[in-house]
PDB file of C-alpha atoms and ligand atoms in Angstrom:
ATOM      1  CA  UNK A 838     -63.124 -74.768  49.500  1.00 94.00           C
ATOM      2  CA  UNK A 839     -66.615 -74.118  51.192  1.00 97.00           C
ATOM      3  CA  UNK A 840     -66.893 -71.323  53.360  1.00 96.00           C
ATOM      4  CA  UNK A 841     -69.538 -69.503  55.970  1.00 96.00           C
ATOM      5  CA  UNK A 842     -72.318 -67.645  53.743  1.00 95.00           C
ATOM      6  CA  UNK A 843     -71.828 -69.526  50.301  1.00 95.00           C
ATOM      7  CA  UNK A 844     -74.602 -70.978  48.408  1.00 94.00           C
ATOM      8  CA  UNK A 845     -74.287 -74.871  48.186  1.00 97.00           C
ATOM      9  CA  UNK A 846     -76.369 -77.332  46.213  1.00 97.00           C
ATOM     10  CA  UNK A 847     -77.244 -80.627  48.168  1.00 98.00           C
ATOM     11  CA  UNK A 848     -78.415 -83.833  46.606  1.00 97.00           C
ATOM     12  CA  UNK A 849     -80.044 -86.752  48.060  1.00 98.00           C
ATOM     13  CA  UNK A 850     -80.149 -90.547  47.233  1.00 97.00           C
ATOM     14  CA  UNK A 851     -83.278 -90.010  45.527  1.00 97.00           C
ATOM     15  CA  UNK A 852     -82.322 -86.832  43.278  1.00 96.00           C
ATOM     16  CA  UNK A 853     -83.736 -83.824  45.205  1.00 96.00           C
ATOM     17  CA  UNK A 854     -82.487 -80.967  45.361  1.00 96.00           C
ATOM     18  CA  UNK A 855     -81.680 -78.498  48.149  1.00 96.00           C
ATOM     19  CA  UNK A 856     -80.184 -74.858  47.664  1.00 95.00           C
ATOM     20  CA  UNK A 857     -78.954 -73.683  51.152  1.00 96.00           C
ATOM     21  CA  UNK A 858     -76.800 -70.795  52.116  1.00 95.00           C
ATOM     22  CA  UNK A 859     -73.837 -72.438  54.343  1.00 97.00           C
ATOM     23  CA  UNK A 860     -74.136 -71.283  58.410  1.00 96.00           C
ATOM     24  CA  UNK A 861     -73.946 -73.058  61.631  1.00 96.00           C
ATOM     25  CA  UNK A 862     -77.320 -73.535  61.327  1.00 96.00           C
ATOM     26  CA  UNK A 863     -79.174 -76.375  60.955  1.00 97.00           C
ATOM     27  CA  UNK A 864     -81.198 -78.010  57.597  1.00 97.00           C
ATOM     28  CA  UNK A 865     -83.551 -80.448  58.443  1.00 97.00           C
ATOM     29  CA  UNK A 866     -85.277 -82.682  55.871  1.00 97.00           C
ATOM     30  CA  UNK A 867     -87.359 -85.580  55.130  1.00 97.00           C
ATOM     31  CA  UNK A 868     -83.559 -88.107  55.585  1.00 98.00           C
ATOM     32  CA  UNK A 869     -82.610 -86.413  58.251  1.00 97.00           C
ATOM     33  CA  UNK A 870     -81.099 -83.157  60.115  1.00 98.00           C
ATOM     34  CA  UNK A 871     -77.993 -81.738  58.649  1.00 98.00           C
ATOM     35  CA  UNK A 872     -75.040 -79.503  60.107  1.00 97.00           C
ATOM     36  CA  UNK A 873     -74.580 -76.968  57.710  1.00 97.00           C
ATOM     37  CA  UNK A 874     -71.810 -76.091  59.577  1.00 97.00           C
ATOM     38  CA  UNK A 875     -69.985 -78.906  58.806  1.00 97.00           C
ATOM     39  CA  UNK A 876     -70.003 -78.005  55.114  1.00 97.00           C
ATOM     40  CA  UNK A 877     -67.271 -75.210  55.666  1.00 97.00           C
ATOM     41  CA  UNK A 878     -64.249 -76.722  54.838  1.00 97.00           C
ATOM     42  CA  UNK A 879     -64.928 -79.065  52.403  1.00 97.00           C
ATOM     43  CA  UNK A 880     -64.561 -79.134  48.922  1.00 97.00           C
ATOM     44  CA  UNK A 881     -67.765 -79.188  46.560  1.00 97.00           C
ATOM     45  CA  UNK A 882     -68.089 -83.155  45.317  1.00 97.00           C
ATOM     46  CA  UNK A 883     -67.661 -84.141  48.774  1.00 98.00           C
ATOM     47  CA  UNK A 884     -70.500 -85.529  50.956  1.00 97.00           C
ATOM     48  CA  UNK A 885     -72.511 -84.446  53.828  1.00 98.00           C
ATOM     49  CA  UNK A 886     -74.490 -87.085  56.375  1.00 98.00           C
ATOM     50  CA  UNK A 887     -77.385 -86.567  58.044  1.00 98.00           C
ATOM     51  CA  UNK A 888     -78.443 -87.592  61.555  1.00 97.00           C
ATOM     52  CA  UNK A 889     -80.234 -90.548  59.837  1.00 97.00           C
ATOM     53  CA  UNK A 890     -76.926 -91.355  58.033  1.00 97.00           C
ATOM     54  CA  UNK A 891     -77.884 -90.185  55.046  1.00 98.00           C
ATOM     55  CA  UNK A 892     -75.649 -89.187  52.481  1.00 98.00           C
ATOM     56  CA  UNK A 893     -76.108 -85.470  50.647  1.00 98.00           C
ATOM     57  CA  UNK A 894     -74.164 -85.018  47.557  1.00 98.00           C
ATOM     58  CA  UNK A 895     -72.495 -81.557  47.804  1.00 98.00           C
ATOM     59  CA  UNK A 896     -72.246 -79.318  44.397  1.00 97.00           C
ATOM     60  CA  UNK A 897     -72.101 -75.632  43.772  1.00 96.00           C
ATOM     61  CA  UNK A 898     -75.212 -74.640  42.385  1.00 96.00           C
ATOM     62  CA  UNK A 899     -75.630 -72.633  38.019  1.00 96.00           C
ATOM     63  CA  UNK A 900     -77.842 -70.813  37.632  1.00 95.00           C
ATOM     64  CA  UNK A 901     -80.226 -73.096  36.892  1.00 96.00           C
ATOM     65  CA  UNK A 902     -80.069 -74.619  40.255  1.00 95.00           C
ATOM     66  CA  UNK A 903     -80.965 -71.029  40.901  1.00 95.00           C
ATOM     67  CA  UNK A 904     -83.492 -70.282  39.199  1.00 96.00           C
ATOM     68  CA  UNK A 905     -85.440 -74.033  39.671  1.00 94.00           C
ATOM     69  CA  UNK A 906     -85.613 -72.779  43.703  1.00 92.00           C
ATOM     70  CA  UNK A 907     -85.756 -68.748  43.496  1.00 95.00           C
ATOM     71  CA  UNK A 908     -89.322 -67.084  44.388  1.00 94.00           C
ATOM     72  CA  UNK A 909     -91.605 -66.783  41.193  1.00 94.00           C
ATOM     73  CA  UNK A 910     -93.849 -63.600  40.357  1.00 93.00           C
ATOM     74  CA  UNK A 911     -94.832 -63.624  36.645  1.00 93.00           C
ATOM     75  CA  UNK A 912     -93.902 -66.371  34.098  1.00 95.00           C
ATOM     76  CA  UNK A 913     -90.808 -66.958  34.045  1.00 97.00           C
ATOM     77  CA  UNK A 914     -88.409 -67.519  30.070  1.00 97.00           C
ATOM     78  CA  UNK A 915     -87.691 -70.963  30.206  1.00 96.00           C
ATOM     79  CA  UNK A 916     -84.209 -72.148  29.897  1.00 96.00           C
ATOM     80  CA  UNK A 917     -84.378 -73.225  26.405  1.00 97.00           C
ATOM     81  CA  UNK A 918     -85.688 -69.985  25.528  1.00 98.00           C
ATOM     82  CA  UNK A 919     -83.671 -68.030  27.169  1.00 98.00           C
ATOM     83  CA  UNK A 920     -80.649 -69.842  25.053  1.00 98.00           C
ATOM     84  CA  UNK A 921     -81.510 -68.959  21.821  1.00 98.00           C
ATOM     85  CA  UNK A 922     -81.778 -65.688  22.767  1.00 98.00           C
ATOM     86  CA  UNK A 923     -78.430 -66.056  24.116  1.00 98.00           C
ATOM     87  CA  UNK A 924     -77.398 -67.675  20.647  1.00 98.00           C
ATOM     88  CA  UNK A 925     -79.021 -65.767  18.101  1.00 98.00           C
ATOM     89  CA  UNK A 926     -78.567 -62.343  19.377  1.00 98.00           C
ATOM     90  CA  UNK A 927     -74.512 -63.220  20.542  1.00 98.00           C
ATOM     91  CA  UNK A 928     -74.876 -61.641  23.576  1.00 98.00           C
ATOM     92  CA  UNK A 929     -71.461 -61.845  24.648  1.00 98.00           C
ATOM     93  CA  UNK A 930     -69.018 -60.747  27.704  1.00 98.00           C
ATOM     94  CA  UNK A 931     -68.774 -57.080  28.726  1.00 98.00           C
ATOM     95  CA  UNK A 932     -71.886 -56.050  26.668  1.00 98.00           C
ATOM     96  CA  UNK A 933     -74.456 -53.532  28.005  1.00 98.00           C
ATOM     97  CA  UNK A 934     -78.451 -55.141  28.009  1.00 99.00           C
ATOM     98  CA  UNK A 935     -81.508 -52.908  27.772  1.00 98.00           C
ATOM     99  CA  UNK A 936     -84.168 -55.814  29.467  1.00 98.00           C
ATOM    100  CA  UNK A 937     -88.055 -55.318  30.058  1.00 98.00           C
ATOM    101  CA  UNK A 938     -89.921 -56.450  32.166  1.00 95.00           C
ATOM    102  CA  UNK A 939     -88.011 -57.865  34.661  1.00 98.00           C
ATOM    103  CA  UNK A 940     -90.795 -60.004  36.298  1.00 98.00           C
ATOM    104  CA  UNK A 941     -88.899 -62.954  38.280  1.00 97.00           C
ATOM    105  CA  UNK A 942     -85.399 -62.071  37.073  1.00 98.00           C
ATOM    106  CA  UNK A 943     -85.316 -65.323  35.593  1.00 98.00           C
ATOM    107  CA  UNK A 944     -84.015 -64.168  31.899  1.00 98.00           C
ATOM    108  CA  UNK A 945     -82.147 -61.237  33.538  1.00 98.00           C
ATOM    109  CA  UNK A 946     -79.627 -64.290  35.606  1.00 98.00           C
ATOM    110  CA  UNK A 947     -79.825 -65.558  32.123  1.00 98.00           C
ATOM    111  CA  UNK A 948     -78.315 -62.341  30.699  1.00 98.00           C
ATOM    112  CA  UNK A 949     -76.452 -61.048  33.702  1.00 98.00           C
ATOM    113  CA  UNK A 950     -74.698 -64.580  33.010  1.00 98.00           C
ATOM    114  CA  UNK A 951     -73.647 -64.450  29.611  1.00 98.00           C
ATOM    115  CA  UNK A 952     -72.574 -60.216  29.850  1.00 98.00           C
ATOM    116  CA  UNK A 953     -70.094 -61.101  33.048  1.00 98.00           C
ATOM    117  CA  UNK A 954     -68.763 -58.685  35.360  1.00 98.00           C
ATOM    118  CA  UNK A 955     -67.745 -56.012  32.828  1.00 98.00           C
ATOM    119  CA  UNK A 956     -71.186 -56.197  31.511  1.00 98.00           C
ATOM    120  CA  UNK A 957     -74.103 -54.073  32.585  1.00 98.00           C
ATOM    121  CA  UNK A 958     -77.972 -55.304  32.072  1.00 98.00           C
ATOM    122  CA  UNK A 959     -80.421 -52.552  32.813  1.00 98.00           C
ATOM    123  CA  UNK A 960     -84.409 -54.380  33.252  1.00 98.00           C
ATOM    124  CA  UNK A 961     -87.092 -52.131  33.339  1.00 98.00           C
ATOM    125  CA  UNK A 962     -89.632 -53.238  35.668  1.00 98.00           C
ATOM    126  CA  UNK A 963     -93.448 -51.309  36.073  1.00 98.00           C
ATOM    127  CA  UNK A 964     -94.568 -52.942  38.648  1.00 98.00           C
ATOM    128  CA  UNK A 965     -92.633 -52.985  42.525  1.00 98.00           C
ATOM    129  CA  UNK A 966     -93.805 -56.259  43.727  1.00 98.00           C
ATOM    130  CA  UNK A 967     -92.278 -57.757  41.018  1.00 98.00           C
ATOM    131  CA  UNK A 968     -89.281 -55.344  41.008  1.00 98.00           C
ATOM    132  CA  UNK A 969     -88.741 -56.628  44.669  1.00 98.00           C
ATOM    133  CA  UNK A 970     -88.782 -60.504  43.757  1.00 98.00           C
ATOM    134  CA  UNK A 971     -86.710 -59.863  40.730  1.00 98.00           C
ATOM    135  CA  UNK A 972     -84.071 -58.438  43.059  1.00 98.00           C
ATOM    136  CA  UNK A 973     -83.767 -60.801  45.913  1.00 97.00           C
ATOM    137  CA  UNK A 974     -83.253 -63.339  42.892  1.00 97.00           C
ATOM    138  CA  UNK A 975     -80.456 -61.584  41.159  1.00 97.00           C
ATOM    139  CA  UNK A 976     -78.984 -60.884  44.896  1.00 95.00           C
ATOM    140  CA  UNK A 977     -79.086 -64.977  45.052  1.00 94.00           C
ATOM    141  CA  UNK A 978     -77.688 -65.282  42.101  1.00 95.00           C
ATOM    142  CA  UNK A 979     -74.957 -63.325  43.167  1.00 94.00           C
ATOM    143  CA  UNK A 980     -75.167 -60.664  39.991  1.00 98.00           C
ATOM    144  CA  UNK A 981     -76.194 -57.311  41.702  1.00 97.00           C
ATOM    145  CA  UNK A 982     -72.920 -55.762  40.383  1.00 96.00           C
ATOM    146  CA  UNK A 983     -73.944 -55.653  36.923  1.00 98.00           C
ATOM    147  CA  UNK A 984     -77.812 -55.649  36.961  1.00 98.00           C
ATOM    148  CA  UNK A 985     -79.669 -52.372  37.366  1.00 98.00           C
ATOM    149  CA  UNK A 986     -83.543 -52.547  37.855  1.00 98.00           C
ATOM    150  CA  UNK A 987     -85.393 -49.564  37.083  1.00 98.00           C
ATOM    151  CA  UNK A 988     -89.000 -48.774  37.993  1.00 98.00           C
ATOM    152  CA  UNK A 989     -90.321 -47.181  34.975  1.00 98.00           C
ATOM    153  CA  UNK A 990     -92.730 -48.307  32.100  1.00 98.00           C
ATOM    154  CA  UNK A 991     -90.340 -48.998  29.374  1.00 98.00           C
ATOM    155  CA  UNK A 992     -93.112 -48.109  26.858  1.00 98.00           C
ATOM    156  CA  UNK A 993     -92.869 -44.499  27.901  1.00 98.00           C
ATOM    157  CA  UNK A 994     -88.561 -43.639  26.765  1.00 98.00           C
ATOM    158  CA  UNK A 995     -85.673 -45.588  27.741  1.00 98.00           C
ATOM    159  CA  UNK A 996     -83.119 -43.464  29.727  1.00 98.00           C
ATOM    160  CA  UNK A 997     -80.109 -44.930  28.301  1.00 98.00           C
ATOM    161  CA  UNK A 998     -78.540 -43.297  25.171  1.00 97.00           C
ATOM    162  CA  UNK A 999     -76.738 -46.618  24.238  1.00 97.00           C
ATOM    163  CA  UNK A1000     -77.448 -50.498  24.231  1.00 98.00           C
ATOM    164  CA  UNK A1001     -75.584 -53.441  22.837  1.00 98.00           C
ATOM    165  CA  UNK A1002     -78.893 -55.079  22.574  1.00 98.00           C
ATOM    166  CA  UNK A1003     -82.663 -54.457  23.472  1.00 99.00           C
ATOM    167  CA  UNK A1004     -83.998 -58.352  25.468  1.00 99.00           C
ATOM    168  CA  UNK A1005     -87.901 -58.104  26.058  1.00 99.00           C
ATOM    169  CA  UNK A1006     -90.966 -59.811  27.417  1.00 98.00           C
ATOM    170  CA  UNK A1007     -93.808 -57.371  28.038  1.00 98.00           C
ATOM    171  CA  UNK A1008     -97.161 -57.517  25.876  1.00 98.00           C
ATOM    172  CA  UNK A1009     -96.573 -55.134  23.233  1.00 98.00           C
ATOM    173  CA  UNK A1010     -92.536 -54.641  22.323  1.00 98.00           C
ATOM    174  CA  UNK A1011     -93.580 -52.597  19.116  1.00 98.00           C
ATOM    175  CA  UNK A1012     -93.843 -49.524  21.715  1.00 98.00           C
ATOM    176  CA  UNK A1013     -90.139 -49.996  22.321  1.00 98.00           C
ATOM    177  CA  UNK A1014     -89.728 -49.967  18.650  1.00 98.00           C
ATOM    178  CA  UNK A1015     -89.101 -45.639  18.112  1.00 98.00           C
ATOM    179  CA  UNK A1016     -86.599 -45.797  21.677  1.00 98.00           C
ATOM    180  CA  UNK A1017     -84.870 -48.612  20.257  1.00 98.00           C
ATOM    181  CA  UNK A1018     -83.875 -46.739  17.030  1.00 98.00           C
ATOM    182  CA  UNK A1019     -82.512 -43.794  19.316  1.00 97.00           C
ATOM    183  CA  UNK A1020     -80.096 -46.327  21.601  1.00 98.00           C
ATOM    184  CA  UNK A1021     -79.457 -49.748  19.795  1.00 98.00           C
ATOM    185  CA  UNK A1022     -75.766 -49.498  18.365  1.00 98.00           C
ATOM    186  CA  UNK A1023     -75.493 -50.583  14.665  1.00 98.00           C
ATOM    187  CA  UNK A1024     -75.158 -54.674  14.701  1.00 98.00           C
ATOM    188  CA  UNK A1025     -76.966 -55.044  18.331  1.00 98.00           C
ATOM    189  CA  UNK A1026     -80.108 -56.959  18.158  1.00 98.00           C
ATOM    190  CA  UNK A1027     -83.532 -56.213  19.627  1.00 98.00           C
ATOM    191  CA  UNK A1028     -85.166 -59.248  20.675  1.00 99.00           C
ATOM    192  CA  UNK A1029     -89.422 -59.750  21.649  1.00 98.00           C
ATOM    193  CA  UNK A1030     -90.441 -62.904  23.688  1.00 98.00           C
ATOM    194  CA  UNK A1031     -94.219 -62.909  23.227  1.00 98.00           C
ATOM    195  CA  UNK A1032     -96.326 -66.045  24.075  1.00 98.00           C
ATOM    196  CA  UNK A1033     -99.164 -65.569  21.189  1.00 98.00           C
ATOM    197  CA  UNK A1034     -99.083 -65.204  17.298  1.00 98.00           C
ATOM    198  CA  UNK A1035    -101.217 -62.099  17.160  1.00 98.00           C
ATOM    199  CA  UNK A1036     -98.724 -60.451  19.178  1.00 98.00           C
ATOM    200  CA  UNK A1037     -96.203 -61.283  16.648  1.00 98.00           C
ATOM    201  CA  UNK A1038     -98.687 -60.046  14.110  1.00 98.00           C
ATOM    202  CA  UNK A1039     -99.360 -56.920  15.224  1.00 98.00           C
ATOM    203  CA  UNK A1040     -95.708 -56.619  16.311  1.00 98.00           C
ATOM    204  CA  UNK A1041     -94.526 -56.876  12.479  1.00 98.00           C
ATOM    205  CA  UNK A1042     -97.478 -54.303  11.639  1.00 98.00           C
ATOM    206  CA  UNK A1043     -96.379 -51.689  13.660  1.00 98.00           C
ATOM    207  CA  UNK A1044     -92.611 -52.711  12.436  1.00 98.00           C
ATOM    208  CA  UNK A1045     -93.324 -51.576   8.977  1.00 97.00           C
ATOM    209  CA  UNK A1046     -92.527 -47.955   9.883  1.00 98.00           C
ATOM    210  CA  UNK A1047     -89.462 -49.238  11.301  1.00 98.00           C
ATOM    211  CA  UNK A1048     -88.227 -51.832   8.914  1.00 96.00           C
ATOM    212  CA  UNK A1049     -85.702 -49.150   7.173  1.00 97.00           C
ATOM    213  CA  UNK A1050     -83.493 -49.162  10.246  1.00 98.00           C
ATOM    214  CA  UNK A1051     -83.130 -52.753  10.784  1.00 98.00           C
ATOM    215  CA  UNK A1052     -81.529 -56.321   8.952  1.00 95.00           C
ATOM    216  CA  UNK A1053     -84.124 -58.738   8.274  1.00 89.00           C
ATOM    217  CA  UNK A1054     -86.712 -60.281  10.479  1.00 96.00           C
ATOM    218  CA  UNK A1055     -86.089 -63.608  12.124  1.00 97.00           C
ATOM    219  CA  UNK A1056     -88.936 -65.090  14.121  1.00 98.00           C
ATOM    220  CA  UNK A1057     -88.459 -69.005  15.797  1.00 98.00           C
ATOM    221  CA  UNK A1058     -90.247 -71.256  18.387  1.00 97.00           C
ATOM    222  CA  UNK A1059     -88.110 -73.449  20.218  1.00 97.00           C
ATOM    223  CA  UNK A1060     -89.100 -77.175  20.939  1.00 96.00           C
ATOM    224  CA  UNK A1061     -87.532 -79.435  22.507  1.00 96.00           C
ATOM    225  CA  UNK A1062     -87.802 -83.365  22.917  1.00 95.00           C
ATOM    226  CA  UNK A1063     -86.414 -84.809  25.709  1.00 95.00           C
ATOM    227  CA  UNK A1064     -85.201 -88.795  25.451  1.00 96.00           C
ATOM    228  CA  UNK A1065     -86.192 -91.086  27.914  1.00 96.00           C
ATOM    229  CA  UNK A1066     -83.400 -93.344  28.389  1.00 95.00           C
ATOM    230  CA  UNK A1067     -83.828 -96.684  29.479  1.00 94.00           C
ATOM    231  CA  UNK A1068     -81.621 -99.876  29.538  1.00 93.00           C
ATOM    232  CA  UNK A1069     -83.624-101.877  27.183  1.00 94.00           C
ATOM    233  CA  UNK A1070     -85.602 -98.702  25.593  1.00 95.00           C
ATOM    234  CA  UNK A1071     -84.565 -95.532  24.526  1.00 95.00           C
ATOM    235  CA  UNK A1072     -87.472 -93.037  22.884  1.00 96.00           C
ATOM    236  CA  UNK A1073     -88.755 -89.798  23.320  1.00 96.00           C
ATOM    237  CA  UNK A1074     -90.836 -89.176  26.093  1.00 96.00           C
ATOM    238  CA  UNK A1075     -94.153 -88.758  25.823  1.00 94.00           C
ATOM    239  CA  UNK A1076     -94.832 -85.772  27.187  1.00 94.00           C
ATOM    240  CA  UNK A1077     -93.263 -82.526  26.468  1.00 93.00           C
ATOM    241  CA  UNK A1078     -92.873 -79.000  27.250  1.00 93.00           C
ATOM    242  CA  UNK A1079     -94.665 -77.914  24.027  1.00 89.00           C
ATOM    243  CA  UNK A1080     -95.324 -74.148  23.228  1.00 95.00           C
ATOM    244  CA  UNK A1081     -93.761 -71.276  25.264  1.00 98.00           C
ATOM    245  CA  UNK A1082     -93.098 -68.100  22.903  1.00 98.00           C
ATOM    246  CA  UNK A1083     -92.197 -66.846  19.727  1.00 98.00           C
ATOM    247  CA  UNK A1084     -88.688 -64.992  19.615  1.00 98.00           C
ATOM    248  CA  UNK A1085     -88.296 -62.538  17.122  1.00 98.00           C
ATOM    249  CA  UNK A1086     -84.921 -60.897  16.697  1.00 98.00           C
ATOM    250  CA  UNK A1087     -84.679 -57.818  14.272  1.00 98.00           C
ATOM    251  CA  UNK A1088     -80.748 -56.769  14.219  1.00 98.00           C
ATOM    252  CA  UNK A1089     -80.104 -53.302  13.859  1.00 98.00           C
ATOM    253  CA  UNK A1090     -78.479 -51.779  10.730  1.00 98.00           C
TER     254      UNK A1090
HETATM  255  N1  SAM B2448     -88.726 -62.467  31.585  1.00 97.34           N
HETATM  256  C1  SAM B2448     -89.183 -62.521  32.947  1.00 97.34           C
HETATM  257  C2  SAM B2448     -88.562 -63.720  33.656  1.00 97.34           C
HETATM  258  O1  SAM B2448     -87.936 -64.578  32.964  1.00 97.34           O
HETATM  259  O2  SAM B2448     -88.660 -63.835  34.887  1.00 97.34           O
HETATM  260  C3  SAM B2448     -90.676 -62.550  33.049  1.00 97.34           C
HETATM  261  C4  SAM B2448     -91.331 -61.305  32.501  1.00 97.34           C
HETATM  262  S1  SAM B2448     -93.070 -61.231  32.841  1.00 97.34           S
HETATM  263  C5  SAM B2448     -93.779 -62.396  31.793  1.00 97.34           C
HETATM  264  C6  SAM B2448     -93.500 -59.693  32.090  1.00 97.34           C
HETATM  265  C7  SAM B2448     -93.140 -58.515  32.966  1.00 97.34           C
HETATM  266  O3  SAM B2448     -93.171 -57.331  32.177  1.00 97.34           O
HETATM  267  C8  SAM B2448     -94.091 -58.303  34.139  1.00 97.34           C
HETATM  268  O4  SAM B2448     -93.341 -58.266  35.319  1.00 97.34           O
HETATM  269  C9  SAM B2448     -94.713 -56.944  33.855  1.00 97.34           C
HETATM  270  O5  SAM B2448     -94.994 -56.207  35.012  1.00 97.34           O
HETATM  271  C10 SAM B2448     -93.618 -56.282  33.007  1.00 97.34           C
HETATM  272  N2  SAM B2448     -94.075 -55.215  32.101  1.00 97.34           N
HETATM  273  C11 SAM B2448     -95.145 -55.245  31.284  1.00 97.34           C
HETATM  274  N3  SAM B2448     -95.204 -54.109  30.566  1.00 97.34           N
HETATM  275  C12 SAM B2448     -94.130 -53.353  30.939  1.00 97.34           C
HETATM  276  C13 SAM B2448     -93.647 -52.068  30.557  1.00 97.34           C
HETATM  277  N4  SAM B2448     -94.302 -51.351  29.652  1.00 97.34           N
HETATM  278  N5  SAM B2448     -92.507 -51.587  31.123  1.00 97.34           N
HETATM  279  C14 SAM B2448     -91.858 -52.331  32.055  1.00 97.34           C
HETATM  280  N6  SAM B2448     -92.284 -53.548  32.465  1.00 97.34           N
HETATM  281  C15 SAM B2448     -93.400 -54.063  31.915  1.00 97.34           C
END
């Protein structure tokens, strides 16, 4: 049942979507005003109407729904990204996450997700205005209780003496490399999102001196083709979400 203060996930006739926090406020839109307050009570699946008599769909919101509306700083790991990372490294329930940066918070829901609420994620975040974004999205997300952000340059030592796994998306992860060796448990993975092939380069330089202390290199790019479905047509579509990052994910021995 829906009560005062939860987040809610309304749909229109037309497919938008709204994320509001339930109140006895009102929501007004394009189709109409709505009573929020009439949303307390009712069961998610249900409708809402507006003034107009328009219908809202009501749904509770993933964190997808989530992230789509949060407040963006940096670039944020796109879903399909984010679930390899998920899937590769087998981040898993109760685990403990050493992130950097934290930018929008967008791969720490991701993570802060898949850990649950006996897992911990710790992001490492230099810079406050993103730090501040990143945590009024994890607050909405409603995973404060096992996210930590720290202001520190992760480059510089990592505080922690133990991590399931290392997660990053910075412009150089190699510097992580020596404070990885210190904290990563035997098994746990540490993982680099970086946008451009001579990142990845001089990321597998600098990994040389490191190579003895992990399993072997895996580096991927994700693509994926969406189908446009039609009654008398089904194809791909033509346009695509093309290049984001390569992950690489070197698994500690
Ligand atoms: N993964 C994030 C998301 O999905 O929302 C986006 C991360 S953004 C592309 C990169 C972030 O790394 C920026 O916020 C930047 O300030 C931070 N950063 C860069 N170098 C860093 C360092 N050495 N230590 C900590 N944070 C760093």
């Amino acid at each position: 049942m829906i009560r005062e203060g939860d987040k809610v996930l309304l749909i229109d006739r037309r497919g938008k979507r709204y994320l509001v926090t339930v109140s006895e406020r009102e929501f007004h839109t394009d189709l109409g005003i709505l009573k929020l307050g009439e949303l307390i009570g009712k069961e998610y699946g249900e409708t809402i109407v507006s003034h107009r008599n328009e219908e809202f769909r009501v749904l509770k919101p993933d964190i997808n729904d989530i992230i789509a509306k949060m407040k963006r700083g940096p670039q944020i790991v796109h879903p399909k990204d984010a679930g390899i990372i998920l899937a590769y490294a087998g981040i898993s329930p109760g685990d403990t996450v050493i992130e950097a940066g934290v930018g929008s918070g967008a791969l720490t829901i991701f993570l802060a997700n898949a850990v649950g609420p006996n897992g911990r994620v710790i992001s490492y975040e230099r810079r406050e205005d993103f730090a501040r974004i990143a945590q009024k999205n994890i607050e909405l997300a409603g995973f404060s209780d096992r996210v930590t952000i720290k202001l520190k340059n992760i480059y510089e030592g990592i505080d922690e003496e133990y991590a399931d796994h290392i997660v990053l998306d910075l412009p150089q992860p190699e510097n992580v490399l020596p404070h990885a060796v210190e904290v990563l448990r035997p098994g746990g993975y540490f993982v680099a999102y970086t946008p451009c092939m001579n990142q990845v380069h001089r990321f597998f330089q600098a990994f040389q001196e490191y190579k003895e202390h992990f399993y072997k290199p895996r580096v991927v790019e994700v693509l994926v083709r969406e189908q446009e479905v039609k009654k008398e047509c089904m194809r791909p579509k033509t346009t695509m979400l093309a290049h984001t990052g390569y992950i690489t994910f070197i698994r500690k021995l």
